[in-house]
Amino acid sequence: MSEKSAQGWTDGLSGAERVEAVALTVSEPRTANWIATEAEVAHETATKYLKRLADDGKLTADTRGQQTTYEPDPVGQYLLEMRELYEEHSPDELAASLEAMNEQIRTWKRDYDTETPNELRASLGKTGDTTDEGERRQAAREWDHLRTRRRLVEDALQLYDRFPGERRSASA
Amino acid sequence: MNPGVENPALYRTLWDTLERQAEIISVRFEPDAIQKRYLAATVDPQRVVPPTGPDSPQLEVHWKLTPPHDEFRIDYADPNLDFHCGWHQDEDHDELGMAHFQYQTASMETPHREGTEFEAASPPKILWECCDDLFGTVIPEYTAL
């Protein structure tokens, strides 16, 4: 066994970091027990950190009967991401990337002769070519992603209009 | 989170997982940190076992949260050896089960694919498991001279 395989996921990550890594990447609501098992921490430890993450607005908690479930808070995540875009990129960079995204979407529309990612998905299975199908599926996924990113970048750009001269990092 | 809502914490967490791999020199977003379409990592050719080079192998991670099962592709490519491998969980090759592993060496005309299952359930842990398998087993086994 190499030195490498002796190192596990838990090495060098604190319990709090593991709980956060697991809890912020679940795709559906999960119980503290589920998160504790996956993060390899005690139930009480998971509960303590999950409550803190919920207090910070990173997670939402939903209690039904005895059971509390946690999932990433979409608004909290959106605001964090928008702030990162705003602080780490100039308006010119954001605008250029926005244009690149629009151009990519125009290319998909033209290449696949469809208006939306779902229309592209609906075209699957008609060509009978598995490589082409894989590419179409991948394009539909990325298309969904870019539509979401585009809204985020537009919102980040609007922060410059709303708070002119407030940005702390290097200017454009 | 609602289907279709992106969770930016996902790639941020996967980025951290990649950065913790001893073989990986750097991680970046492609095509840029604004679009964040996927993650790409540069691997040190001298740190993998057996060492390769002179070019740096690349590891790419595409991930989409799609309950109940995420869709993802983790792909490694060593340009020096023309070696590729990857773990894919998507609708391609669903005859092999929910996820499959594939690899192709320079002498193979088409990739070999086989069904695979993960012990981990969450994205950062699954990625860690694949990296562990990649650097600990797959590269030593399939690229040794």
CSV table of C-alpha atoms in Angstrom, one decimal:
chain,number,residue,atom,x,y,z
A,1,MET,CA,0.0,0.0,0.0
A,2,SER,CA,1.4,3.3,-1.0
A,3,GLU,CA,1.8,6.3,1.4
A,4,LYS,CA,-0.9,7.9,-0.5
A,5,SER,CA,-3.6,5.4,0.1
A,6,ALA,CA,-2.9,5.5,3.8
A,7,GLN,CA,-4.3,9.0,3.8
A,8,GLY,CA,-8.0,9.2,4.2
A,9,TRP,CA,-10.7,11.8,3.6
A,10,THR,CA,-10.8,12.7,7.3
A,11,ASP,CA,-7.0,13.4,7.6
A,12,GLY,CA,-6.4,17.2,7.8
A,13,LEU,CA,-10.1,18.1,7.8
A,14,SER,CA,-11.7,19.0,11.1
A,15,GLY,CA,-15.1,17.6,12.1
A,16,ALA,CA,-16.6,21.0,11.4
A,17,GLU,CA,-15.1,21.2,7.9
A,18,ARG,CA,-16.3,17.7,7.1
A,19,VAL,CA,-19.8,18.5,8.3
A,20,GLU,CA,-19.8,21.7,6.2
A,21,ALA,CA,-18.4,19.9,3.1
A,22,VAL,CA,-21.1,17.3,3.3
A,23,ALA,CA,-24.0,19.5,4.3
A,24,LEU,CA,-23.4,22.1,1.6
A,25,THR,CA,-23.3,19.6,-1.2
A,26,VAL,CA,-26.3,17.5,-0.6
A,27,SER,CA,-28.8,17.6,-3.4
A,28,GLU,CA,-31.8,16.9,-1.2
A,29,PRO,CA,-32.7,17.5,2.5
A,30,ARG,CA,-30.7,15.2,4.8
A,31,THR,CA,-31.0,14.3,8.5
A,32,ALA,CA,-28.2,15.1,11.0
A,33,ASN,CA,-27.7,11.4,11.2
A,34,TRP,CA,-27.1,11.0,7.5
A,35,ILE,CA,-24.7,13.9,7.5
A,36,ALA,CA,-22.9,12.6,10.7
A,37,THR,CA,-22.3,9.2,9.1
A,38,GLU,CA,-21.0,10.7,5.8
A,39,ALA,CA,-18.9,13.3,7.6
A,40,GLU,CA,-17.6,10.6,10.1
A,41,VAL,CA,-18.5,12.6,13.2
A,42,ALA,CA,-20.7,11.9,16.2
A,43,HIS,CA,-24.4,12.8,15.9
A,44,GLU,CA,-24.0,15.5,18.6
A,45,THR,CA,-21.1,17.0,16.8
A,46,ALA,CA,-23.0,17.1,13.5
A,47,THR,CA,-26.0,18.7,15.2
A,48,LYS,CA,-23.9,21.4,16.8
A,49,TYR,CA,-22.3,22.4,13.5
A,50,LEU,CA,-25.4,22.1,11.4
A,51,LYS,CA,-27.2,24.5,13.7
A,52,ARG,CA,-24.4,26.9,13.4
A,53,LEU,CA,-24.4,26.7,9.6
A,54,ALA,CA,-28.2,27.2,9.7
A,55,ASP,CA,-27.7,30.3,11.9
A,56,ASP,CA,-25.2,31.6,9.4
A,57,GLY,CA,-27.7,31.3,6.6
A,58,LYS,CA,-25.8,28.7,4.7
A,59,LEU,CA,-28.3,25.9,5.4
A,60,THR,CA,-32.0,25.8,5.9
A,61,ALA,CA,-33.4,23.5,8.5
A,62,ASP,CA,-36.8,21.9,8.3
A,63,THR,CA,-38.4,20.2,11.3
A,64,ARG,CA,-41.3,17.8,10.8
A,65,GLY,CA,-42.3,15.9,13.9
A,66,GLN,CA,-39.2,14.5,15.5
A,67,GLN,CA,-37.1,14.8,12.4
A,68,THR,CA,-35.0,17.8,11.3
A,69,THR,CA,-33.5,17.9,7.8
A,70,TYR,CA,-30.9,20.2,6.4
A,71,GLU,CA,-30.1,21.4,2.9
A,72,PRO,CA,-28.1,24.3,1.4
A,73,ASP,CA,-30.0,27.6,1.6
A,74,PRO,CA,-30.4,28.8,-2.0
A,75,VAL,CA,-30.6,32.4,-1.1
A,76,GLY,CA,-27.6,32.3,1.2
A,77,GLN,CA,-25.6,30.5,-1.5
A,78,TYR,CA,-26.7,32.9,-4.2
A,79,LEU,CA,-25.7,35.9,-2.1
A,80,LEU,CA,-22.3,34.5,-1.2
A,81,GLU,CA,-21.6,33.7,-4.9
A,82,MET,CA,-22.8,37.1,-6.1
A,83,ARG,CA,-20.5,38.8,-3.5
A,84,GLU,CA,-17.6,36.7,-4.7
A,85,LEU,CA,-18.2,37.7,-8.3
A,86,TYR,CA,-18.5,41.3,-7.3
A,87,GLU,CA,-15.4,41.4,-5.2
A,88,GLU,CA,-13.1,39.3,-7.3
A,89,HIS,CA,-13.9,40.5,-10.9
A,90,SER,CA,-14.0,43.8,-12.6
A,91,PRO,CA,-17.2,44.9,-14.4
A,92,ASP,CA,-15.3,44.5,-17.7
A,93,GLU,CA,-14.4,40.9,-16.8
A,94,LEU,CA,-18.0,40.2,-15.8
A,95,ALA,CA,-19.3,41.8,-19.0
A,96,ALA,CA,-16.9,39.9,-21.2
A,97,SER,CA,-17.8,36.6,-19.6
A,98,LEU,CA,-21.4,37.4,-19.9
A,99,GLU,CA,-20.9,37.9,-23.6
A,100,ALA,CA,-19.0,34.6,-23.9
A,101,MET,CA,-21.9,32.8,-22.2
A,102,ASN,CA,-24.4,34.4,-24.5
A,103,GLU,CA,-22.3,33.4,-27.5
A,104,GLN,CA,-22.0,29.8,-26.3
A,105,ILE,CA,-25.8,29.7,-25.8
A,106,ARG,CA,-26.3,31.1,-29.3
A,107,THR,CA,-24.0,28.4,-30.6
A,108,TRP,CA,-26.0,25.6,-29.0
A,109,LYS,CA,-29.2,27.1,-30.3
A,110,ARG,CA,-27.8,27.1,-33.8
A,111,ASP,CA,-26.0,23.8,-33.7
A,112,TYR,CA,-28.9,21.8,-32.3
A,113,ASP,CA,-31.7,24.0,-33.7
A,114,THR,CA,-33.4,24.3,-30.4
A,115,GLU,CA,-34.4,27.2,-28.1
A,116,THR,CA,-34.0,25.6,-24.6
A,117,PRO,CA,-32.0,22.9,-22.8
A,118,ASN,CA,-35.2,20.9,-22.4
A,119,GLU,CA,-35.9,21.1,-26.1
A,120,LEU,CA,-32.4,19.7,-26.6
A,121,ARG,CA,-33.2,16.9,-24.2
A,122,ALA,CA,-36.4,16.1,-26.0
A,123,SER,CA,-34.3,15.6,-29.2
A,124,LEU,CA,-32.3,12.7,-27.5
A,125,GLY,CA,-33.0,9.3,-28.8
A,126,LYS,CA,-33.9,10.5,-32.3
A,127,THR,CA,-30.4,10.3,-33.8
A,128,GLY,CA,-29.5,6.8,-32.7
A,129,ASP,CA,-25.9,7.8,-32.3
A,130,THR,CA,-24.7,7.3,-28.7
A,131,THR,CA,-21.7,9.6,-28.9
A,132,ASP,CA,-23.9,12.4,-30.3
A,133,GLU,CA,-26.4,11.7,-27.5
A,134,GLY,CA,-23.8,12.0,-24.8
A,135,GLU,CA,-22.7,15.3,-26.3
A,136,ARG,CA,-26.3,16.6,-26.4
A,137,ARG,CA,-26.9,15.6,-22.8
A,138,GLN,CA,-23.7,17.3,-21.8
A,139,ALA,CA,-24.6,20.4,-23.7
A,140,ALA,CA,-28.1,20.5,-22.1
A,141,ARG,CA,-26.5,20.3,-18.6
A,142,GLU,CA,-24.0,23.1,-19.3
A,143,TRP,CA,-26.7,25.1,-21.0
A,144,ASP,CA,-28.8,24.9,-17.7
A,145,HIS,CA,-25.7,25.9,-15.8
A,146,LEU,CA,-24.9,28.9,-18.0
A,147,ARG,CA,-28.5,30.2,-17.8
A,148,THR,CA,-28.2,30.3,-14.0
A,149,ARG,CA,-24.7,31.8,-14.0
A,150,ARG,CA,-25.8,34.4,-16.4
A,151,ARG,CA,-28.5,35.7,-14.0
A,152,LEU,CA,-25.9,35.7,-11.2
A,153,VAL,CA,-23.4,37.7,-13.3
A,154,GLU,CA,-26.1,40.2,-14.3
A,155,ASP,CA,-27.0,40.6,-10.6
A,156,ALA,CA,-23.4,41.1,-9.7
A,157,LEU,CA,-23.0,43.8,-12.4
A,158,GLN,CA,-26.0,45.6,-11.1
A,159,LEU,CA,-24.3,46.0,-7.7
A,160,TYR,CA,-21.9,48.4,-9.4
A,161,ASP,CA,-24.8,50.6,-10.4
A,162,ARG,CA,-26.3,50.4,-7.0
A,163,PHE,CA,-23.1,51.0,-5.0
A,164,PRO,CA,-20.8,53.0,-7.3
A,165,GLY,CA,-17.3,53.4,-5.9
A,166,GLU,CA,-17.9,51.0,-3.1
A,167,ARG,CA,-15.9,48.0,-4.4
A,168,ARG,CA,-12.9,47.3,-2.2
A,169,SER,CA,-10.7,45.2,-4.5
A,170,ALA,CA,-8.6,46.3,-7.4
A,171,SER,CA,-10.5,48.4,-9.9
A,172,ALA,CA,-11.2,47.6,-13.5
B,1,MET,CA,-32.7,23.1,-3.2
B,2,ASN,CA,-35.2,23.2,-6.1
B,3,PRO,CA,-34.2,21.3,-9.3
B,4,GLY,CA,-32.4,23.7,-11.6
B,5,VAL,CA,-31.1,25.9,-8.8
B,6,GLU,CA,-27.3,25.8,-8.9
B,7,ASN,CA,-25.4,25.4,-5.7
B,8,PRO,CA,-22.1,27.3,-5.9
B,9,ALA,CA,-20.9,25.6,-2.7
B,10,LEU,CA,-20.6,22.4,-4.7
B,11,TYR,CA,-17.7,23.4,-6.9
B,12,ARG,CA,-16.1,25.3,-4.0
B,13,THR,CA,-16.1,22.1,-1.9
B,14,LEU,CA,-14.9,19.9,-4.8
B,15,TRP,CA,-12.1,22.5,-5.4
B,16,ASP,CA,-10.9,22.0,-1.8
B,17,THR,CA,-11.0,18.2,-2.2
B,18,LEU,CA,-8.8,18.4,-5.3
B,19,GLU,CA,-6.4,20.8,-3.6
B,20,ARG,CA,-5.9,18.3,-0.9
B,21,GLN,CA,-4.5,15.6,-3.3
B,22,ALA,CA,-0.7,15.4,-3.0
B,23,GLU,CA,-0.4,14.8,-6.8
B,24,ILE,CA,-2.3,17.9,-7.8
B,25,ILE,CA,-0.4,21.2,-8.3
B,26,SER,CA,-3.2,23.6,-9.1
B,27,VAL,CA,-6.9,23.8,-9.6
B,28,ARG,CA,-8.8,26.2,-11.8
B,29,PHE,CA,-12.3,26.8,-13.2
B,30,GLU,CA,-12.9,26.4,-16.9
B,31,PRO,CA,-13.3,28.4,-19.0
B,32,ASP,CA,-13.0,31.0,-16.3
B,33,ALA,CA,-13.9,31.7,-12.6
B,34,ILE,CA,-17.0,33.6,-13.7
B,35,GLN,CA,-18.7,30.9,-15.8
B,36,LYS,CA,-17.5,28.0,-13.6
B,37,ARG,CA,-18.6,25.3,-16.0
B,38,TYR,CA,-16.2,22.7,-14.6
B,39,LEU,CA,-13.1,22.2,-12.6
B,40,ALA,CA,-9.7,21.3,-14.1
B,41,ALA,CA,-6.7,20.3,-12.1
B,42,THR,CA,-3.0,20.1,-13.2
B,43,VAL,CA,-1.2,17.0,-11.9
B,44,ASP,CA,2.5,16.9,-11.2
B,45,PRO,CA,3.9,14.3,-13.6
B,46,GLN,CA,6.6,13.4,-11.2
B,47,ARG,CA,4.3,12.8,-8.2
B,48,VAL,CA,2.2,10.1,-9.8
B,49,VAL,CA,3.3,6.5,-9.5
B,50,PRO,CA,4.9,5.5,-11.8
B,51,PRO,CA,6.2,9.0,-12.7
B,52,THR,CA,5.3,10.3,-16.1
B,53,GLY,CA,6.2,13.4,-18.2
B,54,PRO,CA,7.2,15.8,-19.4
B,55,ASP,CA,3.7,17.1,-19.8
B,56,SER,CA,1.3,17.5,-16.9
B,57,PRO,CA,-1.7,15.2,-16.8
B,58,GLN,CA,-5.0,16.8,-16.3
B,59,LEU,CA,-8.0,15.9,-14.1
B,60,GLU,CA,-11.4,17.3,-15.0
B,61,VAL,CA,-14.5,17.3,-12.8
B,62,HIS,CA,-18.0,18.0,-14.1
B,63,TRP,CA,-20.7,17.8,-11.4
B,64,LYS,CA,-24.4,18.5,-11.4
B,65,LEU,CA,-26.7,18.0,-8.4
B,66,THR,CA,-29.6,16.1,-9.7
B,67,PRO,CA,-31.6,14.3,-6.9
B,68,PRO,CA,-31.8,11.5,-6.1
B,69,HIS,CA,-28.5,10.8,-7.9
B,70,ASP,CA,-26.0,13.4,-9.0
B,71,GLU,CA,-24.6,13.4,-12.5
B,72,PHE,CA,-20.9,13.7,-12.7
B,73,ARG,CA,-17.8,12.9,-14.8
B,74,ILE,CA,-14.3,12.7,-13.3
B,75,ASP,CA,-11.8,12.3,-16.1
B,76,TYR,CA,-8.0,11.9,-16.0
B,77,ALA,CA,-5.8,12.2,-19.1
B,78,ASP,CA,-2.1,11.7,-19.4
B,79,PRO,CA,-0.9,13.1,-22.7
B,80,ASN,CA,2.6,11.5,-22.4
B,81,LEU,CA,1.1,8.0,-22.4
B,82,ASP,CA,-2.1,8.7,-24.3
B,83,PHE,CA,-3.9,7.2,-21.3
B,84,HIS,CA,-7.4,8.2,-20.3
B,85,CYS,CA,-9.7,7.1,-17.5
B,86,GLY,CA,-12.8,8.3,-15.8
B,87,TRP,CA,-15.7,7.7,-13.5
B,88,HIS,CA,-19.0,8.6,-15.0
B,89,GLN,CA,-22.4,8.7,-13.4
B,90,ASP,CA,-24.8,9.9,-16.0
B,91,GLU,CA,-27.2,8.4,-18.5
B,92,ASP,CA,-24.5,7.1,-20.8
B,93,HIS,CA,-24.0,3.3,-20.7
B,94,ASP,CA,-26.7,2.8,-18.1
B,95,GLU,CA,-26.6,-0.9,-19.1
B,96,LEU,CA,-23.6,-0.9,-16.7
B,97,GLY,CA,-25.6,0.4,-13.8
B,98,MET,CA,-25.8,3.9,-12.3
B,99,ALA,CA,-22.1,4.6,-12.6
B,100,HIS,CA,-19.2,3.2,-14.6
B,101,PHE,CA,-15.4,3.4,-14.7
B,102,GLN,CA,-13.6,3.5,-18.1
B,103,TYR,CA,-10.1,3.6,-19.2
B,104,GLN,CA,-8.2,3.5,-22.5
B,105,THR,CA,-4.5,3.0,-23.0
B,106,ALA,CA,-2.5,3.9,-26.2
B,107,SER,CA,-2.8,0.3,-27.5
B,108,MET,CA,-6.6,0.1,-27.1
B,109,GLU,CA,-8.9,1.1,-29.9
B,110,THR,CA,-11.9,1.7,-27.7
B,111,PRO,CA,-12.2,2.3,-24.0
B,112,HIS,CA,-13.0,-0.5,-21.6
B,113,ARG,CA,-16.0,0.2,-19.4
B,114,GLU,CA,-17.3,-1.6,-16.3
B,115,GLY,CA,-20.0,-0.8,-13.8
B,116,THR,CA,-18.8,0.7,-10.5
B,117,GLU,CA,-20.3,1.6,-7.1
B,118,PHE,CA,-19.1,4.1,-4.5
B,119,GLU,CA,-18.8,3.7,-0.8
B,120,ALA,CA,-19.2,7.4,-0.3
B,121,ALA,CA,-22.5,9.2,-0.8
B,122,SER,CA,-21.7,12.9,-0.9
B,123,PRO,CA,-19.8,14.7,-3.7
B,124,PRO,CA,-16.6,15.6,-1.9
B,125,LYS,CA,-16.2,12.1,-0.5
B,126,ILE,CA,-17.0,10.4,-3.8
B,127,LEU,CA,-14.4,12.6,-5.5
B,128,TRP,CA,-11.9,11.8,-2.8
B,129,GLU,CA,-12.7,8.1,-3.3
B,130,CYS,CA,-12.1,8.4,-7.0
B,131,CYS,CA,-8.8,10.3,-6.6
B,132,ASP,CA,-7.7,7.7,-4.1
B,133,ASP,CA,-8.5,4.9,-6.6
B,134,LEU,CA,-6.9,6.9,-9.4
B,135,PHE,CA,-3.5,7.7,-7.8
B,136,GLY,CA,-3.4,4.6,-5.6
B,137,THR,CA,-4.5,1.8,-7.9
B,138,VAL,CA,-5.5,2.8,-11.5
B,139,ILE,CA,-2.4,4.7,-12.6
B,140,PRO,CA,0.1,2.2,-11.0
B,141,GLU,CA,-1.9,-0.7,-12.5
B,142,TYR,CA,-2.6,0.6,-16.1
B,143,THR,CA,0.3,2.8,-16.9
B,144,ALA,CA,3.2,0.8,-15.5
B,145,LEU,CA,5.6,-0.2,-18.2
